[in-house]
Short mmCIF file of C-alpha atoms in Angstrom, two decimals:
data_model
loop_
_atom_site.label_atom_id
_atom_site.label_comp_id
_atom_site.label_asym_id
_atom_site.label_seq_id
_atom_site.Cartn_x
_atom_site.Cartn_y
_atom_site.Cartn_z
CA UNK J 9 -108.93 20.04 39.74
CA UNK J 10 -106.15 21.41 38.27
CA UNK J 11 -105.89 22.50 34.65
CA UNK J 12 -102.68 23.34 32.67
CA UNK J 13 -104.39 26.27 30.30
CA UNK J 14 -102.99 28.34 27.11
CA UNK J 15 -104.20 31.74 26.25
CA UNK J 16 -104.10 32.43 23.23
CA UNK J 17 -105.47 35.35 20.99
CA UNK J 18 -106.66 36.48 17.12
CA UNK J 19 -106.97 40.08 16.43
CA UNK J 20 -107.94 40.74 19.79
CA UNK J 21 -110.84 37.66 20.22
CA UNK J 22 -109.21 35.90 22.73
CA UNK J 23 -109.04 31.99 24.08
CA UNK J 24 -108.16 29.51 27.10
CA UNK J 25 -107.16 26.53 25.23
CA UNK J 26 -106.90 23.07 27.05
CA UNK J 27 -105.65 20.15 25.96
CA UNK J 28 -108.23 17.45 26.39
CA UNK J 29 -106.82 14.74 23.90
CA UNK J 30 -107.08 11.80 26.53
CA UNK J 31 -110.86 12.97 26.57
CA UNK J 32 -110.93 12.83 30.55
CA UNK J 33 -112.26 16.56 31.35
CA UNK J 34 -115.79 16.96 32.92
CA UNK J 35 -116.36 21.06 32.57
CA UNK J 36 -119.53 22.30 33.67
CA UNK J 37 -121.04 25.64 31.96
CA UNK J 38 -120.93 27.74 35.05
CA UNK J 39 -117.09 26.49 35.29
CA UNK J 40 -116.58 27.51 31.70
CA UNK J 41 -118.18 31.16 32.25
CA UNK J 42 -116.37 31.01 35.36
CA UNK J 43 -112.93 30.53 33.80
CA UNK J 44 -113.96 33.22 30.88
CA UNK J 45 -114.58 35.47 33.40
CA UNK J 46 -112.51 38.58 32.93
CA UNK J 47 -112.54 39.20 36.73
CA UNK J 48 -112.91 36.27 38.68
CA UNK J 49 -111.16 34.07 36.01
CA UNK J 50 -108.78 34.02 33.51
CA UNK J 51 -110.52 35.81 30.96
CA UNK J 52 -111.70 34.95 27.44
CA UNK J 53 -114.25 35.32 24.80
CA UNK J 54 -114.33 31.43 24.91
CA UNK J 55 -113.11 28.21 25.76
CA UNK J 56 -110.98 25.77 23.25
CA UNK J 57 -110.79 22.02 23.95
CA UNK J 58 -108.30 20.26 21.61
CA UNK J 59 -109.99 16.54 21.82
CA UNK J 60 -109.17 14.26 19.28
CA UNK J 61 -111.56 13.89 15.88
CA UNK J 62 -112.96 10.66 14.21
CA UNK J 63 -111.98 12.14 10.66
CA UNK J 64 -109.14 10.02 9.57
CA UNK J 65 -107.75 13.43 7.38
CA UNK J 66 -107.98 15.94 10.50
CA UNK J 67 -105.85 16.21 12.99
CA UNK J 68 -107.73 16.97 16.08
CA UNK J 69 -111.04 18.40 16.97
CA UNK J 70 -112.11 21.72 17.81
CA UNK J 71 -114.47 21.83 20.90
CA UNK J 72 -115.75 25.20 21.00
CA UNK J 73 -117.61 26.85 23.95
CA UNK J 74 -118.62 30.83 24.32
CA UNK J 75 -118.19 32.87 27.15
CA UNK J 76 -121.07 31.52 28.89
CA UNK J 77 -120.86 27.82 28.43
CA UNK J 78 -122.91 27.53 25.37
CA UNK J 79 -121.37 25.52 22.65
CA UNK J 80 -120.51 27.58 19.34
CA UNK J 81 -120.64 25.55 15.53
CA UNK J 82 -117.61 27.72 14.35
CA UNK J 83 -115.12 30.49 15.13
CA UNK J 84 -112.96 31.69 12.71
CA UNK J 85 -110.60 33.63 15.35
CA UNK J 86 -110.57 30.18 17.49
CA UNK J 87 -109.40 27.72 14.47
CA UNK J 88 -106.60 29.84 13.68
CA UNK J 89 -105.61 29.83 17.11
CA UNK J 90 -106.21 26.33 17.46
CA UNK J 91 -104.13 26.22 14.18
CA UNK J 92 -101.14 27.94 16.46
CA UNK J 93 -101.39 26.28 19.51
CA UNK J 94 -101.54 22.40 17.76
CA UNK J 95 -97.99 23.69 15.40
CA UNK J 96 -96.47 25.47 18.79
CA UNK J 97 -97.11 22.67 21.23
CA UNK J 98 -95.63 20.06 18.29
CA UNK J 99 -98.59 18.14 17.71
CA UNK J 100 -98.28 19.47 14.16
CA UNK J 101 -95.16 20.11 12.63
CA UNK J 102 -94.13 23.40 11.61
CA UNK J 103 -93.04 21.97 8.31
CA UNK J 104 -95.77 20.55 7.14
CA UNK J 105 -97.79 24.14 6.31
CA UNK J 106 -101.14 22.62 6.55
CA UNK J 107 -103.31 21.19 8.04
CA UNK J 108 -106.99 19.69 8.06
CA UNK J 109 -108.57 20.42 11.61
CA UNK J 110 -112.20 19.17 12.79
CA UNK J 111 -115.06 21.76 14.11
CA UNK J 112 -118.59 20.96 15.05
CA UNK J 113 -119.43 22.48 11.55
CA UNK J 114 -117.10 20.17 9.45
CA UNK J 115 -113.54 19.60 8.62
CA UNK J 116 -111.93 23.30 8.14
CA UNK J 117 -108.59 23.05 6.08
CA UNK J 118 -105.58 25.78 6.92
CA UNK J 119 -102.23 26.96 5.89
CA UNK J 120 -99.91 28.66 8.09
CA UNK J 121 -96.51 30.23 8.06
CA UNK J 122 -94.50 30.11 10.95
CA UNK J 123 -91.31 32.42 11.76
CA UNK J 124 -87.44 31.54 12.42
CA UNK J 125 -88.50 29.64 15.52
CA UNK J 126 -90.78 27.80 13.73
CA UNK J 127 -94.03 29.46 15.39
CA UNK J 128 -97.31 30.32 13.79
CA UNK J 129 -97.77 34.04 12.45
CA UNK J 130 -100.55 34.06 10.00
CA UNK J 131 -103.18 31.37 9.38
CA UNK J 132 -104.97 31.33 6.33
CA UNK J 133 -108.30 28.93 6.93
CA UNK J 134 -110.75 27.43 3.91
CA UNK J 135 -114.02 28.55 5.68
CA UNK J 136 -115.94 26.79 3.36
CA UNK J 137 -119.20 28.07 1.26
CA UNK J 138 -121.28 30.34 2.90
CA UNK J 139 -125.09 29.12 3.55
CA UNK J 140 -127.37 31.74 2.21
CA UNK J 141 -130.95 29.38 2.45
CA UNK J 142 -132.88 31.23 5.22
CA UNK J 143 -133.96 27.91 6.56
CA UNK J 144 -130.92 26.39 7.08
CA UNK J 145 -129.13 29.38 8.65
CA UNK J 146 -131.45 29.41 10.00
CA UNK J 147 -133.87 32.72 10.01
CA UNK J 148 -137.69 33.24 10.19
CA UNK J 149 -136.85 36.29 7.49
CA UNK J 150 -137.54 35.81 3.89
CA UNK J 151 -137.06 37.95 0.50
CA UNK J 152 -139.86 38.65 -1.35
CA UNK J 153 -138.79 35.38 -3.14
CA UNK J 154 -138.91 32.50 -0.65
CA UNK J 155 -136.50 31.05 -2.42
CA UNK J 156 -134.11 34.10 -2.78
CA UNK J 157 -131.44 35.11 -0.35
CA UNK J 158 -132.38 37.72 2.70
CA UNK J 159 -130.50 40.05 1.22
CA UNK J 160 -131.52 44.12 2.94
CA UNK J 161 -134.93 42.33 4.12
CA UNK J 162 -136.40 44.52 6.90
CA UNK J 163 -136.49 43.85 10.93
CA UNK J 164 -138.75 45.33 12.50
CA UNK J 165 -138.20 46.00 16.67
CA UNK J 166 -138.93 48.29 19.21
CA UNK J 167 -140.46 50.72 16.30
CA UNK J 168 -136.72 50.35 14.32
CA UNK J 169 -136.46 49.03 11.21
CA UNK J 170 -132.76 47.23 10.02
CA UNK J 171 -132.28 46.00 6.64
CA UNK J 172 -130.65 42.62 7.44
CA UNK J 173 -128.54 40.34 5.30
CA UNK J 174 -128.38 36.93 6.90
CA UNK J 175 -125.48 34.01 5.93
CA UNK J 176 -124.70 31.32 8.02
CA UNK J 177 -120.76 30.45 8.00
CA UNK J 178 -121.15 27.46 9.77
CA UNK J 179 -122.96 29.77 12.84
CA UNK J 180 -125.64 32.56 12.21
CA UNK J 181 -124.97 36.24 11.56
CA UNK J 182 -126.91 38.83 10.91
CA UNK J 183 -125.16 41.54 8.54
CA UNK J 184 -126.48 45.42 8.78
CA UNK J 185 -124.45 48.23 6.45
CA UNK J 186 -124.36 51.49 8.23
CA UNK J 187 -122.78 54.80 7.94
CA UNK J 188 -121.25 55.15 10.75
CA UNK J 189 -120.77 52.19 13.00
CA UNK J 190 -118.41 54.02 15.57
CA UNK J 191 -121.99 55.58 17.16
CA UNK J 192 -124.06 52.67 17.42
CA UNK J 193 -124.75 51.85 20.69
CA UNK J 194 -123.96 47.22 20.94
CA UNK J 195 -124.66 47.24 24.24
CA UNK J 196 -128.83 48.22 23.08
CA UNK J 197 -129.09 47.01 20.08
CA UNK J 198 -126.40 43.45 19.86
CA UNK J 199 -128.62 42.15 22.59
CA UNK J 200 -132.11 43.19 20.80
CA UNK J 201 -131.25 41.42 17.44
CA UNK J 202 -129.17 38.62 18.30
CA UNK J 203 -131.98 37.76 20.72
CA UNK J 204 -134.96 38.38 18.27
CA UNK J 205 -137.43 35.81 17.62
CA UNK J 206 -136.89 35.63 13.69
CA UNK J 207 -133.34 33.61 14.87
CA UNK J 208 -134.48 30.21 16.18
CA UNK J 209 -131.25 29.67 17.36
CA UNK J 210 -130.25 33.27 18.05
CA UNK J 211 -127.60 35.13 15.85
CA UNK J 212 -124.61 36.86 15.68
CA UNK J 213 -124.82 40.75 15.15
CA UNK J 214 -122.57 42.89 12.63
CA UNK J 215 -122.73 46.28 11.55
CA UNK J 216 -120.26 47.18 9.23
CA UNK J 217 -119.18 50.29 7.30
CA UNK J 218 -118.36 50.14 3.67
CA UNK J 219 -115.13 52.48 2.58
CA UNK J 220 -113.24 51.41 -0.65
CA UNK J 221 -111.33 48.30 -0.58
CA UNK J 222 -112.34 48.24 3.54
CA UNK J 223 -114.77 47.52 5.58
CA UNK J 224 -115.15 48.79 9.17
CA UNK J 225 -117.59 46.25 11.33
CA UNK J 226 -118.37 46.17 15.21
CA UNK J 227 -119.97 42.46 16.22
CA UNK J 228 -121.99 41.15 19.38
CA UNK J 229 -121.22 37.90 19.17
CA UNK J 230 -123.74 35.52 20.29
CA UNK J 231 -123.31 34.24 23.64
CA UNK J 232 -120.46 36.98 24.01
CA UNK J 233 -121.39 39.76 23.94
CA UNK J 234 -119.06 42.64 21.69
CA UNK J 235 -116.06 41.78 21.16
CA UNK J 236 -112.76 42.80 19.50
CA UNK J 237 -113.05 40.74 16.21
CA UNK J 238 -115.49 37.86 15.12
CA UNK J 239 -113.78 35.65 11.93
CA UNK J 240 -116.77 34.07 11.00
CA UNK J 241 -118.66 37.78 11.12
CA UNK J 242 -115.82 39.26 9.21
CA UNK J 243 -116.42 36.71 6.63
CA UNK J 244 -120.54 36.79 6.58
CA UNK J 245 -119.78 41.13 6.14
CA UNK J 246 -117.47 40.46 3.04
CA UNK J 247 -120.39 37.66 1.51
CA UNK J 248 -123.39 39.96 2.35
CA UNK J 249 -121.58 43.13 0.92
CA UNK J 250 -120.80 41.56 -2.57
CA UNK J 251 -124.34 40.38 -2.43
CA UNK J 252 -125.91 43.46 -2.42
CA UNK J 253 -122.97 45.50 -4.45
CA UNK J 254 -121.90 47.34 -2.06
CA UNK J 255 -118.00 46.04 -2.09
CA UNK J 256 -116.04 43.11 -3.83
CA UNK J 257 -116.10 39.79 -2.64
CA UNK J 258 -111.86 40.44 -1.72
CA UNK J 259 -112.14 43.29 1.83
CA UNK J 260 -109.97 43.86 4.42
CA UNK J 261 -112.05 44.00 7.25
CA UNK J 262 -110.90 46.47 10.01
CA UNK J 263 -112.23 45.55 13.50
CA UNK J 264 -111.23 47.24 16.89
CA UNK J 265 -108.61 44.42 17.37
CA UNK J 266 -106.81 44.46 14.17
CA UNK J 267 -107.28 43.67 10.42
CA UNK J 268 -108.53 40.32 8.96
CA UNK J 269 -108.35 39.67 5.20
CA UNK J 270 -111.55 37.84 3.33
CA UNK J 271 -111.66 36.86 -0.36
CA UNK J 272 -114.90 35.30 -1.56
CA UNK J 273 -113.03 33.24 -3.88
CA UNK J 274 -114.06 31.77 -7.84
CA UNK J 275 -114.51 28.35 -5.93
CA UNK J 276 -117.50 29.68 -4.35
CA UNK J 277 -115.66 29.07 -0.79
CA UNK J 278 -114.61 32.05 1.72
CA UNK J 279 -110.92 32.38 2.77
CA UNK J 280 -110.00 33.87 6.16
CA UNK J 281 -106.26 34.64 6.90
CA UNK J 282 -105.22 36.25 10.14
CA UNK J 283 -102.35 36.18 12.81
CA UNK J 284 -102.37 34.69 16.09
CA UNK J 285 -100.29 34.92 19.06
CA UNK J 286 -100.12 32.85 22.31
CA UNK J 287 -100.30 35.10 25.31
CA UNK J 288 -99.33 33.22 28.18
CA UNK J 289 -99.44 29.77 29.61
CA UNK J 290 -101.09 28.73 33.18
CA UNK J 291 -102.24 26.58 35.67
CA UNK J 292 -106.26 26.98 36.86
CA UNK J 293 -107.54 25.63 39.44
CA UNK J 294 -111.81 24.63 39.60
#
């Protein structure tokens, strides 16, 4: 089987993206790990199928798959690339500056500006209201309030305690303020907490380092591994730090692969914008 592929990238999380509107792909999960493979295939933090969506306001739905073949509710990285690819392959129109695309966690509205060739550049997407009920992000943690956010409630493992903040922006994270994140060591301790038992459905991992108006944060992603940004993490770091007053609820957030802007907005809902850039187009063969 041949497949005609895109790759596609957002601050340095990166994406095959396949057109599947006719609905006619069969793709294991050791194919998809297999294609995200970043020596035996073509190389990506995860797979994007653009399939069409029952919503009669979006335009097309979302099919998101990590690394290793597990499906993912939400990636804020992936929409905005999804954003580019459906403008720059002309199923949207670069005129139209908007549009309403479909995810596994709900309809996720976006505005884009495009360049003199009318191609996407930045991608601003409505991430909606972050989830802050334990049980529905969902966590075994609780405040000392059931009923509270788990806001800086300690983790206990291995004999190391983390005060972790946990929202849910349409996928778990799990939000820990350091002072230094540049000497943590992912490859230990992303594995340890994303794995932990107190996430039912396992979690994504952030540590991030308050300075100012910015706000440094490494993430192992679930089902990734680290990678070079996380949208949805960049957002849950910007919600978790104006919950506990340690920055506003407006951060850049600086990750290894570039900057991503967040403002927790009056409307209660969370506002990602970000570039994107198409990397190269392909033909793989399974």
């Amino acid at each position: 089987m041949a497949l005609e592929f895109s790759k596609l990238q957002g601050t340095g999380n990166d994406f095959i993206v396949i057109d599947d509107r006719d609905e006619t792909l069969e793709i294991t999960d050791e194919q998809i790990a297999m294609m995200c493979d970043r020596h035996f295939g073509v190389g990506a933090d995860g797979l994007i199928l653009v399939k069409p969506s029952p919503r009669e306001n979006c335009i097309a739905y979302m099919d998101y798959y990590n690394s290793d073949g597990t499906r993912a509710e939400m990636c804020g990285n992936g929409v905005r690339c999804f954003a580019k690819y459906l403008v720059d392959h002309h199923i949207v129109e670069a005129s139209e500056g908007s549009v309403t695309v479909d995810t596994l966690a709900g309809p996720r509205p976006l505005t884009f500006t495009v360049d003199e060739d009318d191609e996407v550049e930045d991608v601003t997407v409505d991430m909606g209201e972050p989830v802050l009920a334990a049980e529905k992000i969902p966590t075994l943690l609780r405040a000392a309030d059931p009923d509270a956010p788990v806001i800086d409630v300690p983790l206990t493992l291995d004999d190391t305690v983390f005060e972790v903040t946990c929202v849910s922006m349409g996928n778990p994270h799990a939000v820990i303020f350091v002072d230094d994140v540049d000497s943590l060591s992912l490859e230990t301790l992303g594995p340890l907490i994303e794995s932990a038992p107190e996430f039912p459905e396992k979690t994504n991992v952030e540590f991030a380092e308050v300075s100012g108006d910015f706000i440094k944060m490494r993430v192992w992603e679930r089902g990734c591994a680290e990678t070079l940004a996380c949208g949805t993490g960049a957002c849950a770091v910007v919600v978790a730090g104006a919950l506990s007053d340690r920055s506003g609820r407006k951060s850049t957030v600086k990750l290894p692969g570039g900057d991503l802007r967040i403002d927790w907005a009056d409307d209660g809902h969370v506002y990602l914008t970000g570039q994107a850039e198409e990397v190269f187009d392909g033909l793989l063969v399974l």
